[in-house]
Tab-separated table of C-alpha atoms in Angstrom:
chain	number	residue	atom	x	y	z
A	1	UNK	CA	-97.747	97.887	-85.302
A	2	UNK	CA	-94.044	97.290	-84.687
A	3	UNK	CA	-91.947	99.564	-86.886
A	4	UNK	CA	-88.179	99.474	-87.419
A	5	UNK	CA	-86.513	102.522	-88.956
A	6	UNK	CA	-82.936	102.184	-90.219
A	7	UNK	CA	-81.084	105.506	-90.114
A	8	UNK	CA	-77.641	106.756	-91.045
A	9	UNK	CA	-75.442	109.542	-89.742
A	10	UNK	CA	-73.950	111.480	-92.650
A	11	UNK	CA	-71.413	114.319	-92.931
A	12	UNK	CA	-72.427	117.779	-94.055
A	13	UNK	CA	-70.458	118.434	-97.232
A	14	UNK	CA	-71.609	121.959	-97.987
A	15	UNK	CA	-68.247	123.526	-97.121
A	16	UNK	CA	-65.034	123.080	-99.088
A	17	UNK	CA	-62.985	122.735	-95.902
A	18	UNK	CA	-64.387	119.206	-95.530
A	19	UNK	CA	-62.423	118.004	-98.567
A	20	UNK	CA	-58.644	117.758	-98.829
A	21	UNK	CA	-57.870	118.693	-102.470
A	22	UNK	CA	-54.328	117.249	-102.287
A	23	UNK	CA	-55.446	113.757	-101.282
A	24	UNK	CA	-58.962	113.874	-102.805
A	25	UNK	CA	-60.297	112.624	-99.491
A	26	UNK	CA	-62.415	113.947	-96.659
A	27	UNK	CA	-60.845	115.600	-93.644
A	28	UNK	CA	-62.386	113.626	-90.772
A	29	UNK	CA	-61.393	116.156	-88.124
A	30	UNK	CA	-63.287	118.979	-89.850
A	31	UNK	CA	-66.512	117.140	-90.612
A	32	UNK	CA	-69.846	117.924	-88.987
A	33	UNK	CA	-72.326	115.039	-88.886
A	34	UNK	CA	-76.104	114.984	-88.892
A	35	UNK	CA	-79.019	112.614	-89.380
A	36	UNK	CA	-79.692	111.867	-93.044
A	37	UNK	CA	-82.643	114.007	-94.184
A	38	UNK	CA	-84.496	111.150	-95.933
A	39	UNK	CA	-84.049	108.974	-92.839
A	40	UNK	CA	-85.448	111.762	-90.673
A	41	UNK	CA	-88.555	111.761	-92.869
A	42	UNK	CA	-88.799	107.992	-92.350
A	43	UNK	CA	-88.673	108.467	-88.566
A	44	UNK	CA	-91.384	111.127	-88.764
A	45	UNK	CA	-93.566	108.814	-90.852
A	46	UNK	CA	-93.138	106.001	-88.331
A	47	UNK	CA	-94.222	108.324	-85.506
A	48	UNK	CA	-97.326	109.338	-87.428
A	49	UNK	CA	-98.176	105.699	-88.088
A	50	UNK	CA	-97.799	104.961	-84.377
A	51	UNK	CA	-100.116	107.863	-83.524
A	52	UNK	CA	-102.788	106.546	-85.902
A	53	UNK	CA	-102.458	102.790	-85.424
A	54	UNK	CA	-100.539	102.354	-82.160
A	55	UNK	CA	-97.403	100.248	-81.681
A	56	UNK	CA	-93.717	100.956	-81.155
A	57	UNK	CA	-90.917	102.592	-83.125
A	58	UNK	CA	-87.380	101.200	-83.007
A	59	UNK	CA	-84.539	103.090	-84.681
A	60	UNK	CA	-81.494	101.135	-85.828
A	61	UNK	CA	-78.144	102.330	-87.111
A	62	UNK	CA	-74.837	100.800	-88.080
A	63	UNK	CA	-71.792	102.966	-87.553
A	64	UNK	CA	-68.974	104.113	-85.270
A	65	UNK	CA	-69.429	105.495	-81.754
A	66	UNK	CA	-70.331	108.987	-83.017
A	67	UNK	CA	-73.470	107.560	-84.715
A	68	UNK	CA	-75.060	107.501	-81.253
A	69	UNK	CA	-75.877	111.202	-81.730
A	70	UNK	CA	-78.197	110.359	-84.623
A	71	UNK	CA	-80.020	107.794	-82.501
A	72	UNK	CA	-80.489	110.254	-79.641
A	73	UNK	CA	-81.981	112.741	-82.066
A	74	UNK	CA	-84.483	110.074	-83.123
A	75	UNK	CA	-85.292	109.353	-79.475
A	76	UNK	CA	-85.852	113.064	-78.911
A	77	UNK	CA	-88.298	113.061	-81.831
A	78	UNK	CA	-90.273	110.342	-80.060
A	79	UNK	CA	-88.865	106.910	-80.954
A	80	UNK	CA	-89.384	104.229	-78.303
A	81	UNK	CA	-86.124	102.297	-78.617
A	82	UNK	CA	-82.695	102.704	-80.217
A	83	UNK	CA	-80.220	100.021	-81.299
A	84	UNK	CA	-76.640	100.808	-82.260
A	85	UNK	CA	-74.713	98.177	-84.201
A	86	UNK	CA	-71.209	99.316	-83.395
A	87	UNK	CA	-68.847	99.512	-86.326
A	88	UNK	CA	-65.325	98.377	-85.476
A	89	UNK	CA	-62.076	98.625	-87.385
A	90	UNK	CA	-62.159	99.652	-91.042
A	91	UNK	CA	-65.160	97.776	-92.395
A	92	UNK	CA	-66.661	97.702	-95.841
A	93	UNK	CA	-69.386	100.378	-95.884
A	94	UNK	CA	-70.840	99.507	-99.260
A	95	UNK	CA	-74.644	99.018	-99.382
A	96	UNK	CA	-74.197	95.300	-100.015
A	97	UNK	CA	-72.092	94.779	-96.893
A	98	UNK	CA	-74.178	97.090	-94.686
A	99	UNK	CA	-77.390	95.343	-95.754
A	100	UNK	CA	-75.810	92.039	-94.658
A	101	UNK	CA	-75.315	93.432	-91.138
A	102	UNK	CA	-78.716	95.115	-90.864
A	103	UNK	CA	-80.608	92.064	-92.109
A	104	UNK	CA	-78.904	89.836	-89.525
A	105	UNK	CA	-79.932	92.197	-86.712
A	106	UNK	CA	-83.500	92.749	-87.943
A	107	UNK	CA	-84.109	88.991	-88.151
A	108	UNK	CA	-83.767	88.881	-84.361
A	109	UNK	CA	-86.412	91.575	-83.844
A	110	UNK	CA	-90.193	91.701	-84.139
A	111	UNK	CA	-91.466	93.891	-86.939
A	112	UNK	CA	-94.514	94.636	-89.070
A	113	UNK	CA	-92.896	97.358	-91.143
A	114	UNK	CA	-89.310	98.391	-91.968
A	115	UNK	CA	-88.575	101.930	-93.119
A	116	UNK	CA	-85.468	103.409	-94.738
A	117	UNK	CA	-84.640	106.758	-96.232
A	118	UNK	CA	-84.730	106.775	-100.019
A	119	UNK	CA	-81.054	107.689	-100.318
A	120	UNK	CA	-78.155	108.858	-98.161
A	121	UNK	CA	-77.012	112.382	-99.010
A	122	UNK	CA	-73.326	111.513	-98.600
A	123	UNK	CA	-72.938	108.719	-101.177
A	124	UNK	CA	-76.243	108.961	-103.053
A	125	UNK	CA	-76.492	105.204	-103.686
A	126	UNK	CA	-79.986	104.460	-102.374
A	127	UNK	CA	-79.503	100.684	-102.401
A	128	UNK	CA	-79.338	99.545	-98.768
A	129	UNK	CA	-83.103	99.339	-98.238
A	130	UNK	CA	-83.688	97.260	-101.361
A	131	UNK	CA	-80.779	94.959	-100.501
A	132	UNK	CA	-82.202	94.343	-97.021
A	133	UNK	CA	-85.611	93.553	-98.510
A	134	UNK	CA	-83.996	91.063	-100.904
A	135	UNK	CA	-82.049	89.350	-98.121
A	136	UNK	CA	-85.172	89.048	-95.963
A	137	UNK	CA	-87.448	88.043	-98.858
A	138	UNK	CA	-89.800	90.976	-98.242
A	139	UNK	CA	-91.617	93.183	-100.751
A	140	UNK	CA	-90.126	96.667	-101.191
A	141	UNK	CA	-91.535	99.970	-102.432
A	142	UNK	CA	-89.134	102.865	-103.028
A	143	UNK	CA	-89.446	106.668	-103.130
A	144	UNK	CA	-92.619	106.672	-101.015
A	145	UNK	CA	-94.227	110.050	-100.318
A	146	UNK	CA	-97.494	108.859	-98.762
A	147	UNK	CA	-98.449	105.778	-96.759
A	148	UNK	CA	-102.001	104.520	-96.201
A	149	UNK	CA	-101.857	101.489	-93.930
A	150	UNK	CA	-104.671	98.982	-93.672
A	151	UNK	CA	-103.445	96.652	-90.916
A	152	UNK	CA	-106.718	94.731	-90.737
A	153	UNK	CA	-106.288	93.718	-94.374
A	154	UNK	CA	-102.530	93.180	-94.091
A	155	UNK	CA	-101.705	95.615	-96.878
A	156	UNK	CA	-100.781	99.231	-97.591
A	157	UNK	CA	-101.559	101.757	-100.332
A	158	UNK	CA	-98.470	103.765	-101.265
A	159	UNK	CA	-97.878	106.865	-103.345
A	160	UNK	CA	-94.477	106.979	-105.044
A	161	UNK	CA	-92.550	109.933	-106.396
A	162	UNK	CA	-91.491	109.579	-110.030
A	163	UNK	CA	-89.584	111.777	-112.426
A	164	UNK	CA	-90.982	115.070	-113.746
A	165	UNK	CA	-93.355	115.383	-110.793
A	166	UNK	CA	-95.380	112.278	-111.630
A	167	UNK	CA	-96.890	110.026	-108.962
A	168	UNK	CA	-97.565	106.301	-108.884
A	169	UNK	CA	-99.990	104.481	-106.590
A	170	UNK	CA	-98.985	100.971	-105.537
A	171	UNK	CA	-100.457	98.313	-103.283
A	172	UNK	CA	-98.192	96.174	-101.096
A	173	UNK	CA	-98.731	93.389	-98.617
A	174	UNK	CA	-97.300	93.565	-95.092
A	175	UNK	CA	-94.742	93.108	-93.644
A	176	UNK	CA	-92.679	95.068	-96.149
A	177	UNK	CA	-89.806	97.495	-96.624
A	178	UNK	CA	-90.508	101.098	-97.649
A	179	UNK	CA	-87.880	103.696	-98.548
A	180	UNK	CA	-89.198	107.179	-97.765
A	181	UNK	CA	-88.644	110.339	-99.753
A	182	UNK	CA	-87.919	113.503	-97.760
A	183	UNK	CA	-90.911	115.122	-99.496
A	184	UNK	CA	-93.242	112.767	-97.632
A	185	UNK	CA	-93.556	115.036	-94.605
A	186	UNK	CA	-92.009	117.766	-92.522
A	187	UNK	CA	-90.144	116.185	-89.584
A	188	UNK	CA	-90.975	117.548	-86.170
A	189	UNK	CA	-88.332	119.410	-84.197
A	190	UNK	CA	-87.621	117.790	-80.826
A	191	UNK	CA	-88.720	119.713	-77.769
A	192	UNK	CA	-86.333	120.640	-74.981
A	193	UNK	CA	-87.927	118.012	-72.749
A	194	UNK	CA	-87.538	115.427	-75.460
A	195	UNK	CA	-83.876	116.304	-75.890
A	196	UNK	CA	-83.245	115.912	-72.164
A	197	UNK	CA	-85.009	112.568	-72.019
A	198	UNK	CA	-83.082	111.379	-75.058
A	199	UNK	CA	-79.759	112.250	-73.427
A	200	UNK	CA	-80.659	109.996	-70.494
A	201	UNK	CA	-82.276	107.293	-72.616
A	202	UNK	CA	-80.683	103.881	-72.960
A	203	UNK	CA	-79.290	102.793	-76.309
A	204	UNK	CA	-78.854	99.085	-76.895
A	205	UNK	CA	-75.407	98.404	-78.325
A	206	UNK	CA	-74.547	95.326	-80.362
A	207	UNK	CA	-70.869	94.561	-80.827
A	208	UNK	CA	-69.002	92.176	-83.051
A	209	UNK	CA	-70.859	93.038	-86.267
A	210	UNK	CA	-68.342	93.863	-88.972
A	211	UNK	CA	-69.512	95.398	-92.217
A	212	UNK	CA	-66.219	94.287	-93.709
A	213	UNK	CA	-67.339	90.686	-93.504
A	214	UNK	CA	-68.194	89.981	-97.114
A	215	UNK	CA	-71.385	88.069	-97.909
A	216	UNK	CA	-70.911	84.452	-98.995
A	217	UNK	CA	-69.092	84.177	-102.292
A	218	UNK	CA	-67.504	87.635	-102.187
A	219	UNK	CA	-64.120	86.377	-100.964
A	220	UNK	CA	-63.454	89.606	-99.087
A	221	UNK	CA	-63.777	91.838	-102.149
A	222	UNK	CA	-65.617	95.081	-101.315
A	223	UNK	CA	-68.661	95.762	-103.454
A	224	UNK	CA	-67.684	99.402	-103.923
A	225	UNK	CA	-64.829	101.752	-103.205
A	226	UNK	CA	-64.591	105.546	-103.347
A	227	UNK	CA	-61.559	106.417	-105.430
A	228	UNK	CA	-61.521	110.179	-104.922
A	229	UNK	CA	-63.679	113.084	-103.813
A	230	UNK	CA	-63.721	116.735	-104.717
A	231	UNK	CA	-65.898	119.849	-104.732
A	232	UNK	CA	-68.258	120.465	-107.645
A	233	UNK	CA	-66.639	121.953	-110.729
A	234	UNK	CA	-67.106	125.669	-111.113
A	235	UNK	CA	-69.165	126.338	-114.210
A	236	UNK	CA	-68.868	129.914	-115.462
A	237	UNK	CA	-72.092	131.606	-116.362
A	238	UNK	CA	-72.753	132.198	-120.009
A	239	UNK	CA	-72.122	135.841	-120.871
A	240	UNK	CA	-74.276	137.214	-123.641
A	241	UNK	CA	-72.569	139.450	-126.192
A	242	UNK	CA	-73.894	141.435	-129.167
A	243	UNK	CA	-73.728	139.899	-132.616
A	244	UNK	CA	-70.422	140.686	-134.354
A	245	UNK	CA	-72.231	141.146	-137.656
A	246	UNK	CA	-74.257	144.059	-136.271
A	247	UNK	CA	-73.203	147.620	-136.869
A	248	UNK	CA	-71.619	149.655	-134.105
A	249	UNK	CA	-74.906	151.478	-133.560
A	250	UNK	CA	-76.789	148.185	-133.427
A	251	UNK	CA	-74.364	146.696	-130.902
A	252	UNK	CA	-74.584	149.845	-128.750
A	253	UNK	CA	-78.379	149.709	-128.847
A	254	UNK	CA	-78.257	146.010	-127.844
A	255	UNK	CA	-76.012	146.849	-124.874
A	256	UNK	CA	-78.152	149.780	-123.732
A	257	UNK	CA	-81.280	147.630	-123.893
A	258	UNK	CA	-79.702	145.109	-121.538
A	259	UNK	CA	-79.407	142.420	-124.179
A	260	UNK	CA	-83.149	142.068	-124.574
A	261	UNK	CA	-84.505	141.249	-127.967
A	262	UNK	CA	-87.220	143.575	-129.093
A	263	UNK	CA	-90.331	141.775	-130.072
A	264	UNK	CA	-91.907	142.869	-133.323
A	265	UNK	CA	-95.536	142.556	-134.196
A	266	UNK	CA	-98.685	144.313	-135.161
A	267	UNK	CA	-102.290	144.650	-134.258
A	268	UNK	CA	-105.293	143.867	-136.421
A	269	UNK	CA	-108.633	145.508	-135.837
A	270	UNK	CA	-111.952	145.307	-137.608
A	271	UNK	CA	-114.745	142.839	-138.150
A	272	UNK	CA	-114.376	139.040	-138.341
A	273	UNK	CA	-113.628	139.098	-142.055
A	274	UNK	CA	-110.855	141.684	-141.619
A	275	UNK	CA	-109.321	139.689	-138.722
A	276	UNK	CA	-109.309	136.459	-140.756
A	277	UNK	CA	-107.733	138.231	-143.737
A	278	UNK	CA	-105.029	139.731	-141.497
A	279	UNK	CA	-104.193	136.351	-139.984
A	280	UNK	CA	-103.887	134.766	-143.425
A	281	UNK	CA	-101.585	137.560	-144.601
A	282	UNK	CA	-99.383	137.058	-141.541
A	283	UNK	CA	-99.119	133.298	-142.067
A	284	UNK	CA	-98.222	133.809	-145.735
A	285	UNK	CA	-95.599	136.410	-144.837
A	286	UNK	CA	-93.947	134.006	-142.404
A	287	UNK	CA	-94.143	131.178	-145.002
A	288	UNK	CA	-96.543	129.090	-142.937
A	289	UNK	CA	-98.932	129.152	-145.883
A	290	UNK	CA	-98.316	129.235	-149.617
A	291	UNK	CA	-98.858	132.598	-151.262
A	292	UNK	CA	-100.578	130.955	-154.236
A	293	UNK	CA	-104.189	130.027	-153.886
């Protein structure tokens, strides 16, 4: 089983210092980069597949020179090979353009399965994997949380994550493209020995691939452009206040009770006939039932 995992190095945007409010742009010198969490889950899934079915795992990324750190992390996790498509100049980084580059590279490799992360945490688009599948005329299944491969039958049974906690089971023929959800597994942490071997490991570099090269018919127009960036808007918490129509004593009692509404009610005791009569009286009092018989 030959598996290719496409990964992306993304900035950590949890601190406000990463954003320049005057220019509505990122401050490149203050950014800290890491491997995309969904892509890390895809790497972990590929390693588990290799352990169960054998084969090799190749990690592939498209990006500037610093993206090599993400590949070395994948090698430390246990990947067999790493390929870095070096980004040069100021290319178009839209999913459409990046998928054009990745598809061209993957066509020159042997593969039985191609894995992506469901979405990148920096732009949140989640389109690159599906675009690559379309360019390579391969079936694609997104938001995968569980993979059951059946190589002898040339197919896979997949569990997908849907909204509101729902799950969907799908069947797909191989080879195919799967985009993995970070809930699929818990990625392993590289050992010290793995980190040392990864630092000395060889990374194959491919030059001359420009994401800015528009696909045929685009005439150099980028598919997407970030106009501005900024921190999330501060939303003040709703402050509860006593009802203005209440008396001063009522408002004071509301404040002293911590704003909790006292629940009224009663208790009915007796035999079954008395309980039924009490329930009917309550429903009539609350106008759920008519008072006339």
